[in-house]
CSV table of C-alpha atoms in Angstrom, one decimal:
chain,number,residue,atom,x,y,z
A,242,UNK,CA,-0.2,0.0,-0.1
A,243,UNK,CA,0.8,3.6,-0.6
A,244,UNK,CA,3.4,5.1,2.4
A,245,UNK,CA,1.3,8.4,3.1
A,246,UNK,CA,4.5,10.2,5.1
A,247,UNK,CA,6.8,9.2,1.8
A,248,UNK,CA,4.0,11.0,-0.6
A,249,UNK,CA,4.4,14.1,1.8
A,250,UNK,CA,8.0,13.7,1.3
A,251,UNK,CA,8.0,13.8,-2.4
A,252,UNK,CA,6.2,16.6,-2.5
A,253,UNK,CA,8.2,18.4,-0.5
A,254,UNK,CA,11.0,17.4,-2.7
A,255,UNK,CA,9.6,18.8,-5.7
A,256,UNK,CA,8.6,22.1,-4.0
A,257,UNK,CA,12.3,22.5,-3.1
A,258,UNK,CA,13.1,21.6,-6.9
A,259,UNK,CA,10.9,24.4,-8.4
A,260,UNK,CA,11.8,26.9,-5.6
A,261,UNK,CA,15.8,26.0,-6.9
A,262,UNK,CA,15.3,25.4,-11.0
A,263,UNK,CA,11.5,26.3,-11.6
A,264,UNK,CA,9.1,24.8,-14.0
A,265,UNK,CA,11.9,22.3,-15.3
A,266,UNK,CA,12.0,20.9,-12.1
A,267,UNK,CA,8.6,19.3,-12.2
A,268,UNK,CA,9.3,17.4,-15.5
A,269,UNK,CA,9.3,14.3,-13.7
A,270,UNK,CA,5.8,14.5,-12.3
A,271,UNK,CA,4.9,13.9,-16.0
A,272,UNK,CA,6.4,10.5,-15.8
A,273,UNK,CA,4.7,10.1,-12.3
A,274,UNK,CA,1.2,10.7,-14.1
A,275,UNK,CA,2.0,8.2,-17.2
A,276,UNK,CA,3.1,5.7,-14.6
A,277,UNK,CA,0.1,6.3,-12.6
A,278,UNK,CA,-2.4,5.7,-15.8
A,279,UNK,CA,-0.6,2.3,-17.0
A,280,UNK,CA,0.1,1.2,-13.8
A,281,UNK,CA,-2.8,2.2,-11.5
A,282,UNK,CA,-1.8,1.5,-7.7
A,283,UNK,CA,-4.3,-1.4,-6.1
A,284,UNK,CA,-4.5,0.7,-3.0
A,285,UNK,CA,-4.7,4.5,-4.0
A,286,UNK,CA,-3.4,6.8,-1.3
A,287,UNK,CA,-6.4,9.5,0.1
A,288,UNK,CA,-7.0,12.4,-2.0
A,289,UNK,CA,-6.6,14.1,1.6
A,290,UNK,CA,-2.7,13.1,1.7
A,291,UNK,CA,-2.3,14.9,-1.9
A,292,UNK,CA,-4.4,17.9,-0.7
A,293,UNK,CA,-1.8,18.2,2.0
A,294,UNK,CA,1.0,17.7,-0.2
A,295,UNK,CA,0.3,20.2,-2.8
A,296,UNK,CA,-0.2,22.4,0.2
A,297,UNK,CA,3.4,21.6,1.3
A,298,UNK,CA,4.4,22.1,-2.3
A,299,UNK,CA,3.0,25.8,-2.7
A,300,UNK,CA,4.3,27.1,0.8
A,301,UNK,CA,7.8,25.8,-0.3
A,302,UNK,CA,7.8,26.6,-3.8
A,303,UNK,CA,5.8,29.9,-4.4
A,304,UNK,CA,6.7,32.3,-1.4
A,305,UNK,CA,10.2,33.3,-3.3
A,306,UNK,CA,8.4,34.1,-6.7
A,307,UNK,CA,5.8,35.6,-5.2
A,308,UNK,CA,7.9,38.1,-3.2
A,309,UNK,CA,10.1,38.9,-6.0
A,310,UNK,CA,7.1,39.2,-8.6
A,311,UNK,CA,5.4,41.7,-6.1
A,312,UNK,CA,8.6,43.9,-5.8
A,313,UNK,CA,9.6,44.2,-9.5
A,314,UNK,CA,6.7,45.0,-11.6
A,315,UNK,CA,6.9,42.9,-14.9
A,316,UNK,CA,9.0,40.3,-13.8
A,317,UNK,CA,6.6,37.5,-13.8
A,318,UNK,CA,5.8,38.2,-17.4
A,319,UNK,CA,9.5,38.1,-18.1
A,320,UNK,CA,9.3,34.4,-16.0
A,321,UNK,CA,6.5,33.2,-18.0
A,322,UNK,CA,7.6,34.8,-21.5
A,323,UNK,CA,11.4,34.6,-21.7
A,324,UNK,CA,12.3,32.1,-19.4
A,325,UNK,CA,9.6,29.8,-20.1
A,326,UNK,CA,7.8,30.2,-23.3
A,327,UNK,CA,10.8,31.6,-25.6
A,328,UNK,CA,13.3,29.3,-24.0
A,329,UNK,CA,11.2,26.1,-25.4
A,330,UNK,CA,9.6,27.6,-28.4
A,331,UNK,CA,12.3,30.1,-29.8
A,332,UNK,CA,16.5,30.3,-30.0
A,333,UNK,CA,15.9,33.8,-28.4
A,334,UNK,CA,19.0,33.2,-26.0
A,335,UNK,CA,21.1,31.3,-29.2
A,336,UNK,CA,21.4,28.3,-27.1
A,337,UNK,CA,21.6,25.4,-29.8
A,338,UNK,CA,18.1,26.4,-31.5
A,339,UNK,CA,18.9,24.6,-35.0
A,340,UNK,CA,16.7,21.9,-35.8
A,341,UNK,CA,19.6,19.2,-35.0
A,342,UNK,CA,21.0,20.9,-32.1
A,343,UNK,CA,19.3,18.2,-29.9
A,344,UNK,CA,21.5,15.7,-31.3
A,345,UNK,CA,24.5,18.0,-31.4
A,346,UNK,CA,24.2,18.7,-27.7
A,347,UNK,CA,22.6,15.8,-25.8
A,348,UNK,CA,24.1,12.9,-28.0
A,349,UNK,CA,27.9,13.4,-27.0
A,350,UNK,CA,26.5,14.4,-23.7
A,351,UNK,CA,24.7,10.9,-22.8
A,352,UNK,CA,27.1,8.6,-24.7
A,353,UNK,CA,30.8,10.3,-23.6
A,354,UNK,CA,29.2,11.5,-20.3
A,355,UNK,CA,27.6,7.8,-19.0
A,356,UNK,CA,31.5,6.2,-20.4
A,357,UNK,CA,33.0,3.8,-19.7
A,358,UNK,CA,29.3,2.5,-18.7
A,359,UNK,CA,28.0,3.4,-22.1
A,360,UNK,CA,27.3,-0.2,-22.9
A,361,UNK,CA,25.4,-0.9,-20.1
A,362,UNK,CA,23.0,2.1,-21.1
A,363,UNK,CA,22.7,1.2,-24.6
A,364,UNK,CA,21.9,-2.3,-23.5
A,365,UNK,CA,19.2,-1.1,-21.0
A,366,UNK,CA,17.9,1.1,-23.8
A,367,UNK,CA,17.4,-1.8,-26.1
A,368,UNK,CA,14.6,-3.6,-24.3
A,369,UNK,CA,12.7,0.3,-23.4
A,370,UNK,CA,10.6,0.2,-27.0
A,371,UNK,CA,9.3,-3.3,-26.2
A,372,UNK,CA,8.1,-2.4,-22.6
A,373,UNK,CA,7.0,1.1,-23.9
A,374,UNK,CA,4.7,-1.2,-25.9
A,375,UNK,CA,3.4,-3.8,-23.8
A,376,UNK,CA,2.5,-1.1,-21.4
A,377,UNK,CA,0.4,1.5,-23.6
A,378,UNK,CA,-0.8,-1.0,-26.1
A,379,UNK,CA,-2.6,-3.1,-23.1
A,380,UNK,CA,-5.4,-2.8,-20.8
A,381,UNK,CA,-3.4,-0.7,-17.8
A,382,UNK,CA,-4.7,-3.9,-15.2
A,383,UNK,CA,-3.3,-6.5,-17.2
A,384,UNK,CA,-0.1,-4.6,-18.8
A,385,UNK,CA,2.9,-7.1,-18.2
A,386,UNK,CA,4.9,-4.3,-17.3
A,387,UNK,CA,7.1,-3.9,-13.8
A,388,UNK,CA,6.0,-0.5,-12.6
A,389,UNK,CA,9.6,0.3,-11.2
A,390,UNK,CA,10.9,-0.4,-14.5
A,391,UNK,CA,8.2,1.5,-16.3
A,392,UNK,CA,8.9,4.4,-13.9
A,393,UNK,CA,12.4,4.6,-14.8
A,394,UNK,CA,12.3,4.5,-18.5
A,395,UNK,CA,9.5,7.8,-18.1
A,396,UNK,CA,12.0,9.1,-15.6
A,397,UNK,CA,14.8,9.4,-18.0
A,398,UNK,CA,12.8,9.5,-21.6
A,399,UNK,CA,9.8,12.1,-20.8
A,400,UNK,CA,12.0,14.8,-19.7
A,401,UNK,CA,14.7,14.3,-22.1
A,402,UNK,CA,11.9,14.3,-25.0
A,403,UNK,CA,11.1,17.8,-23.6
A,404,UNK,CA,14.8,19.0,-23.5
A,405,UNK,CA,14.8,17.7,-27.3
A,406,UNK,CA,11.6,19.9,-28.3
A,407,UNK,CA,12.9,23.1,-26.5
A,408,UNK,CA,15.1,25.2,-28.8
A,409,UNK,CA,17.2,26.1,-25.9
A,410,UNK,CA,19.6,23.2,-25.3
A,411,UNK,CA,23.0,23.3,-23.3
A,412,UNK,CA,24.5,20.2,-22.0
A,413,UNK,CA,23.9,20.9,-18.6
A,414,UNK,CA,20.2,20.7,-18.8
A,415,UNK,CA,20.2,17.0,-18.8
A,416,UNK,CA,22.4,16.6,-15.8
A,417,UNK,CA,19.4,15.5,-13.5
A,418,UNK,CA,18.6,12.6,-15.5
A,419,UNK,CA,22.2,11.0,-14.9
A,420,UNK,CA,20.7,10.1,-11.4
A,421,UNK,CA,17.9,7.3,-13.1
A,422,UNK,CA,20.4,6.7,-16.1
A,423,UNK,CA,22.9,5.3,-13.2
A,424,UNK,CA,20.2,3.1,-12.1
A,425,UNK,CA,19.1,1.9,-15.3
A,426,UNK,CA,23.3,1.3,-16.2
A,427,UNK,CA,23.1,-0.8,-12.8
A,428,UNK,CA,19.7,-2.5,-13.8
A,429,UNK,CA,21.5,-3.8,-16.9
A,430,UNK,CA,23.8,-5.9,-14.9
A,431,UNK,CA,21.9,-7.4,-12.7
A,432,UNK,CA,22.9,-10.9,-14.4
A,433,UNK,CA,25.9,-10.1,-15.2
A,434,UNK,CA,29.4,-9.9,-13.3
A,435,UNK,CA,30.2,-6.3,-12.2
A,436,UNK,CA,33.0,-4.7,-13.0
A,437,UNK,CA,36.1,-5.8,-10.6
A,438,UNK,CA,37.4,-3.1,-8.2
A,439,UNK,CA,40.6,-3.1,-9.7
A,440,UNK,CA,39.4,-2.0,-13.0
A,441,UNK,CA,37.4,0.7,-11.5
A,442,UNK,CA,40.3,2.1,-9.4
A,443,UNK,CA,42.1,2.1,-13.0
A,444,UNK,CA,39.2,4.3,-14.2
A,445,UNK,CA,39.0,6.7,-11.3
A,446,UNK,CA,42.6,7.1,-12.1
A,447,UNK,CA,42.3,7.9,-15.6
A,448,UNK,CA,39.4,10.5,-14.7
A,449,UNK,CA,41.7,12.2,-12.1
A,450,UNK,CA,44.6,12.7,-14.7
A,451,UNK,CA,42.3,13.9,-17.6
A,452,UNK,CA,40.9,16.6,-15.0
A,453,UNK,CA,44.5,17.9,-14.1
A,454,UNK,CA,45.6,17.8,-17.8
A,455,UNK,CA,42.3,19.8,-18.3
A,456,UNK,CA,43.7,22.2,-15.7
A,457,UNK,CA,46.9,22.9,-17.4
A,458,UNK,CA,44.6,23.2,-21.2
A,459,UNK,CA,45.1,26.6,-22.8
A,460,UNK,CA,41.6,28.5,-23.4
A,461,UNK,CA,40.6,32.1,-23.0
A,462,UNK,CA,38.1,31.5,-20.4
A,463,UNK,CA,41.0,30.9,-17.9
A,464,UNK,CA,40.4,33.3,-15.3
A,465,UNK,CA,43.6,32.9,-13.1
A,466,UNK,CA,45.5,33.5,-16.1
A,467,UNK,CA,43.6,36.6,-16.9
A,468,UNK,CA,44.1,37.6,-13.3
A,469,UNK,CA,47.5,37.3,-13.5
A,470,UNK,CA,47.6,39.1,-16.8
A,471,UNK,CA,45.6,42.1,-15.7
A,472,UNK,CA,47.8,42.6,-12.4
A,473,UNK,CA,51.0,42.8,-14.4
A,474,UNK,CA,49.8,45.3,-17.0
A,475,UNK,CA,47.8,47.7,-14.8
A,476,UNK,CA,49.4,50.5,-13.5
A,477,UNK,CA,47.6,50.6,-10.1
A,478,UNK,CA,45.8,47.7,-8.2
A,479,UNK,CA,43.0,46.4,-10.4
A,480,UNK,CA,39.6,47.7,-9.1
A,481,UNK,CA,37.1,47.3,-12.0
A,482,UNK,CA,37.3,45.0,-15.3
A,483,UNK,CA,35.1,46.0,-18.2
A,484,UNK,CA,34.3,44.1,-20.7
A,485,UNK,CA,33.2,45.8,-24.0
A,486,UNK,CA,30.9,43.6,-26.3
A,487,UNK,CA,32.9,40.6,-25.1
A,488,UNK,CA,32.2,37.5,-22.8
A,489,UNK,CA,32.3,38.5,-19.1
A,490,UNK,CA,35.1,36.5,-17.0
A,491,UNK,CA,33.0,36.9,-13.7
A,492,UNK,CA,35.5,34.3,-12.4
A,493,UNK,CA,38.1,37.3,-12.3
A,494,UNK,CA,35.9,38.5,-9.2
A,495,UNK,CA,37.3,35.6,-7.2
A,496,UNK,CA,41.2,36.0,-8.2
A,497,UNK,CA,41.0,39.7,-7.8
A,498,UNK,CA,37.9,40.7,-6.1
A,499,UNK,CA,37.1,43.2,-8.2
A,500,UNK,CA,33.7,44.6,-9.8
A,501,UNK,CA,33.0,43.0,-13.5
A,502,UNK,CA,30.9,45.0,-16.1
A,503,UNK,CA,30.0,44.1,-19.6
A,504,UNK,CA,29.3,47.3,-22.0
A,505,UNK,CA,28.6,48.2,-25.5
A,506,UNK,CA,29.8,50.5,-27.7
A,507,UNK,CA,26.4,52.3,-28.4
A,508,UNK,CA,23.6,50.7,-26.3
A,509,UNK,CA,20.3,49.5,-28.4
A,510,UNK,CA,16.8,49.2,-26.3
A,511,UNK,CA,17.3,46.2,-23.8
A,512,UNK,CA,14.8,43.8,-22.0
A,513,UNK,CA,14.4,45.2,-18.5
A,514,UNK,CA,15.3,42.0,-16.9
A,515,UNK,CA,18.4,39.8,-18.2
A,516,UNK,CA,19.7,42.6,-20.3
A,517,UNK,CA,22.9,41.7,-22.7
A,518,UNK,CA,24.9,44.5,-21.6
A,519,UNK,CA,25.2,46.9,-17.8
A,520,UNK,CA,25.3,50.1,-20.0
A,521,UNK,CA,27.4,51.5,-22.6
A,522,UNK,CA,30.9,52.1,-22.7
A,523,UNK,CA,30.7,56.3,-22.5
A,524,UNK,CA,28.4,55.6,-19.6
A,525,UNK,CA,30.7,53.6,-17.7
A,526,UNK,CA,33.3,56.3,-18.3
A,527,UNK,CA,31.0,58.9,-16.9
A,528,UNK,CA,29.9,57.0,-14.2
A,529,UNK,CA,33.6,56.0,-13.0
A,530,UNK,CA,35.6,58.9,-14.1
A,531,UNK,CA,39.5,58.2,-15.1
A,532,UNK,CA,40.3,56.7,-11.6
A,533,UNK,CA,43.0,54.2,-11.6
A,534,UNK,CA,42.5,50.5,-11.4
A,535,UNK,CA,40.0,50.9,-14.3
A,536,UNK,CA,40.8,48.2,-17.1
A,537,UNK,CA,39.1,47.6,-20.4
A,538,UNK,CA,39.0,44.4,-22.5
A,539,UNK,CA,37.6,44.2,-26.0
A,540,UNK,CA,38.0,41.7,-28.7
A,541,UNK,CA,40.9,42.5,-31.3
A,542,UNK,CA,38.4,42.8,-34.5
A,543,UNK,CA,36.4,45.6,-32.3
A,544,UNK,CA,39.2,47.5,-31.1
A,545,UNK,CA,39.2,50.2,-34.1
A,546,UNK,CA,35.4,50.9,-33.5
A,547,UNK,CA,35.8,51.2,-29.6
A,548,UNK,CA,39.2,53.2,-29.8
A,549,UNK,CA,37.2,55.9,-32.3
A,550,UNK,CA,34.1,55.8,-30.0
A,551,UNK,CA,36.7,56.9,-26.8
A,552,UNK,CA,38.3,59.3,-28.9
A,553,UNK,CA,34.7,60.8,-30.4
A,554,UNK,CA,34.3,62.0,-26.5
A,555,UNK,CA,37.7,63.3,-26.1
A,556,UNK,CA,39.6,60.7,-24.5
A,557,UNK,CA,42.2,58.2,-25.8
A,558,UNK,CA,41.8,54.4,-25.4
A,559,UNK,CA,45.4,53.6,-24.7
A,560,UNK,CA,46.7,49.6,-25.0
A,561,UNK,CA,48.3,48.0,-21.9
A,562,UNK,CA,50.8,45.8,-23.5
A,563,UNK,CA,50.4,43.0,-26.7
A,564,UNK,CA,47.1,41.2,-27.6
A,565,UNK,CA,46.2,38.6,-25.3
A,566,UNK,CA,43.8,35.7,-26.2
A,567,UNK,CA,42.8,37.7,-29.2
A,568,UNK,CA,41.8,40.8,-27.2
A,569,UNK,CA,42.9,44.3,-26.5
A,570,UNK,CA,43.5,45.3,-22.8
A,571,UNK,CA,43.4,49.1,-22.6
A,572,UNK,CA,42.5,51.9,-20.0
A,573,UNK,CA,41.0,55.3,-21.1
A,574,UNK,CA,42.9,58.1,-20.0
A,575,UNK,CA,43.2,62.1,-21.0
A,576,UNK,CA,44.8,62.7,-24.5
A,577,UNK,CA,48.6,64.2,-24.2
A,578,UNK,CA,49.0,67.4,-22.7
A,579,UNK,CA,45.5,67.5,-21.0
A,580,UNK,CA,45.8,67.4,-17.3
A,581,UNK,CA,44.0,65.0,-15.3
A,582,UNK,CA,42.0,63.1,-13.7
A,583,UNK,CA,39.5,65.3,-13.3
A,584,UNK,CA,36.6,64.9,-10.6
A,585,UNK,CA,33.7,62.4,-11.3
A,586,UNK,CA,31.0,65.4,-11.3
A,587,UNK,CA,33.1,67.2,-14.3
A,588,UNK,CA,31.7,64.4,-16.7
A,589,UNK,CA,27.9,65.5,-15.4
């Protein structure tokens, strides 16, 4: 029979998941509903327990959303429009929205992410189509399907299908599915010999070696290398790093304890919530003045245009050293012969 307290724990878990991640956290609920439809429990729980569970869920999941939605006008529309509808139905965020994006992103993630147990996942997957046909083509009361096995299949396939249909796709979206995937892989070993402990230690050593090697792999996203370079080039302790139409490397905040901003040469109208840029380059200069410790970064291809914008406002963009990772590191100063820096209110 049902364990009512376990049912309440389930609702609490979904409440915490929704509070953390929002609507995507409820995708396993669809799997549970399908399971309930095809494998009804002979002794269903009392509706009162479900009602109590819903109250617990709402009490945990909604207060934070209600508070921030009340304090910030238009935030609910942004949550429902941009974060829910647009992520599913459009490529607004530029996250692999092509028709083949689901295969390019989730295929390698699942096949390589489950290594070295990928064969076990494929072995388990071979039996899933037959199980689903049996479950959905027969009378639910007579379906020759073990409920636990069907729940495992639905837990993986239903969210994965929705992730594939959605036009916003990133590898980490399917990370929660690795919990049921791990169970599925182990279930494929039920009548087989488990991997030997010595072989498992070899694999752990390989993963650790790969992780250490990746730490030394050159990349333009290495915040520690950026921090060392900026400290060497800046004439004063770095206080703020401003990225001009480039990817903001927020990891610099951990290494240098500085403010990080992302600005545009000229600011076009932006969304009120989650805008692409903090402000325009000129607004940033007006706000901060020409104080020491301000370092600007832009792509090498944009450098001529960025230099022109700064010059048109009567200042000079002066490179700090050679190009770095295809970027120009520079500071904004007065033209030669002009005393400075002026106080901030001189810009107003």
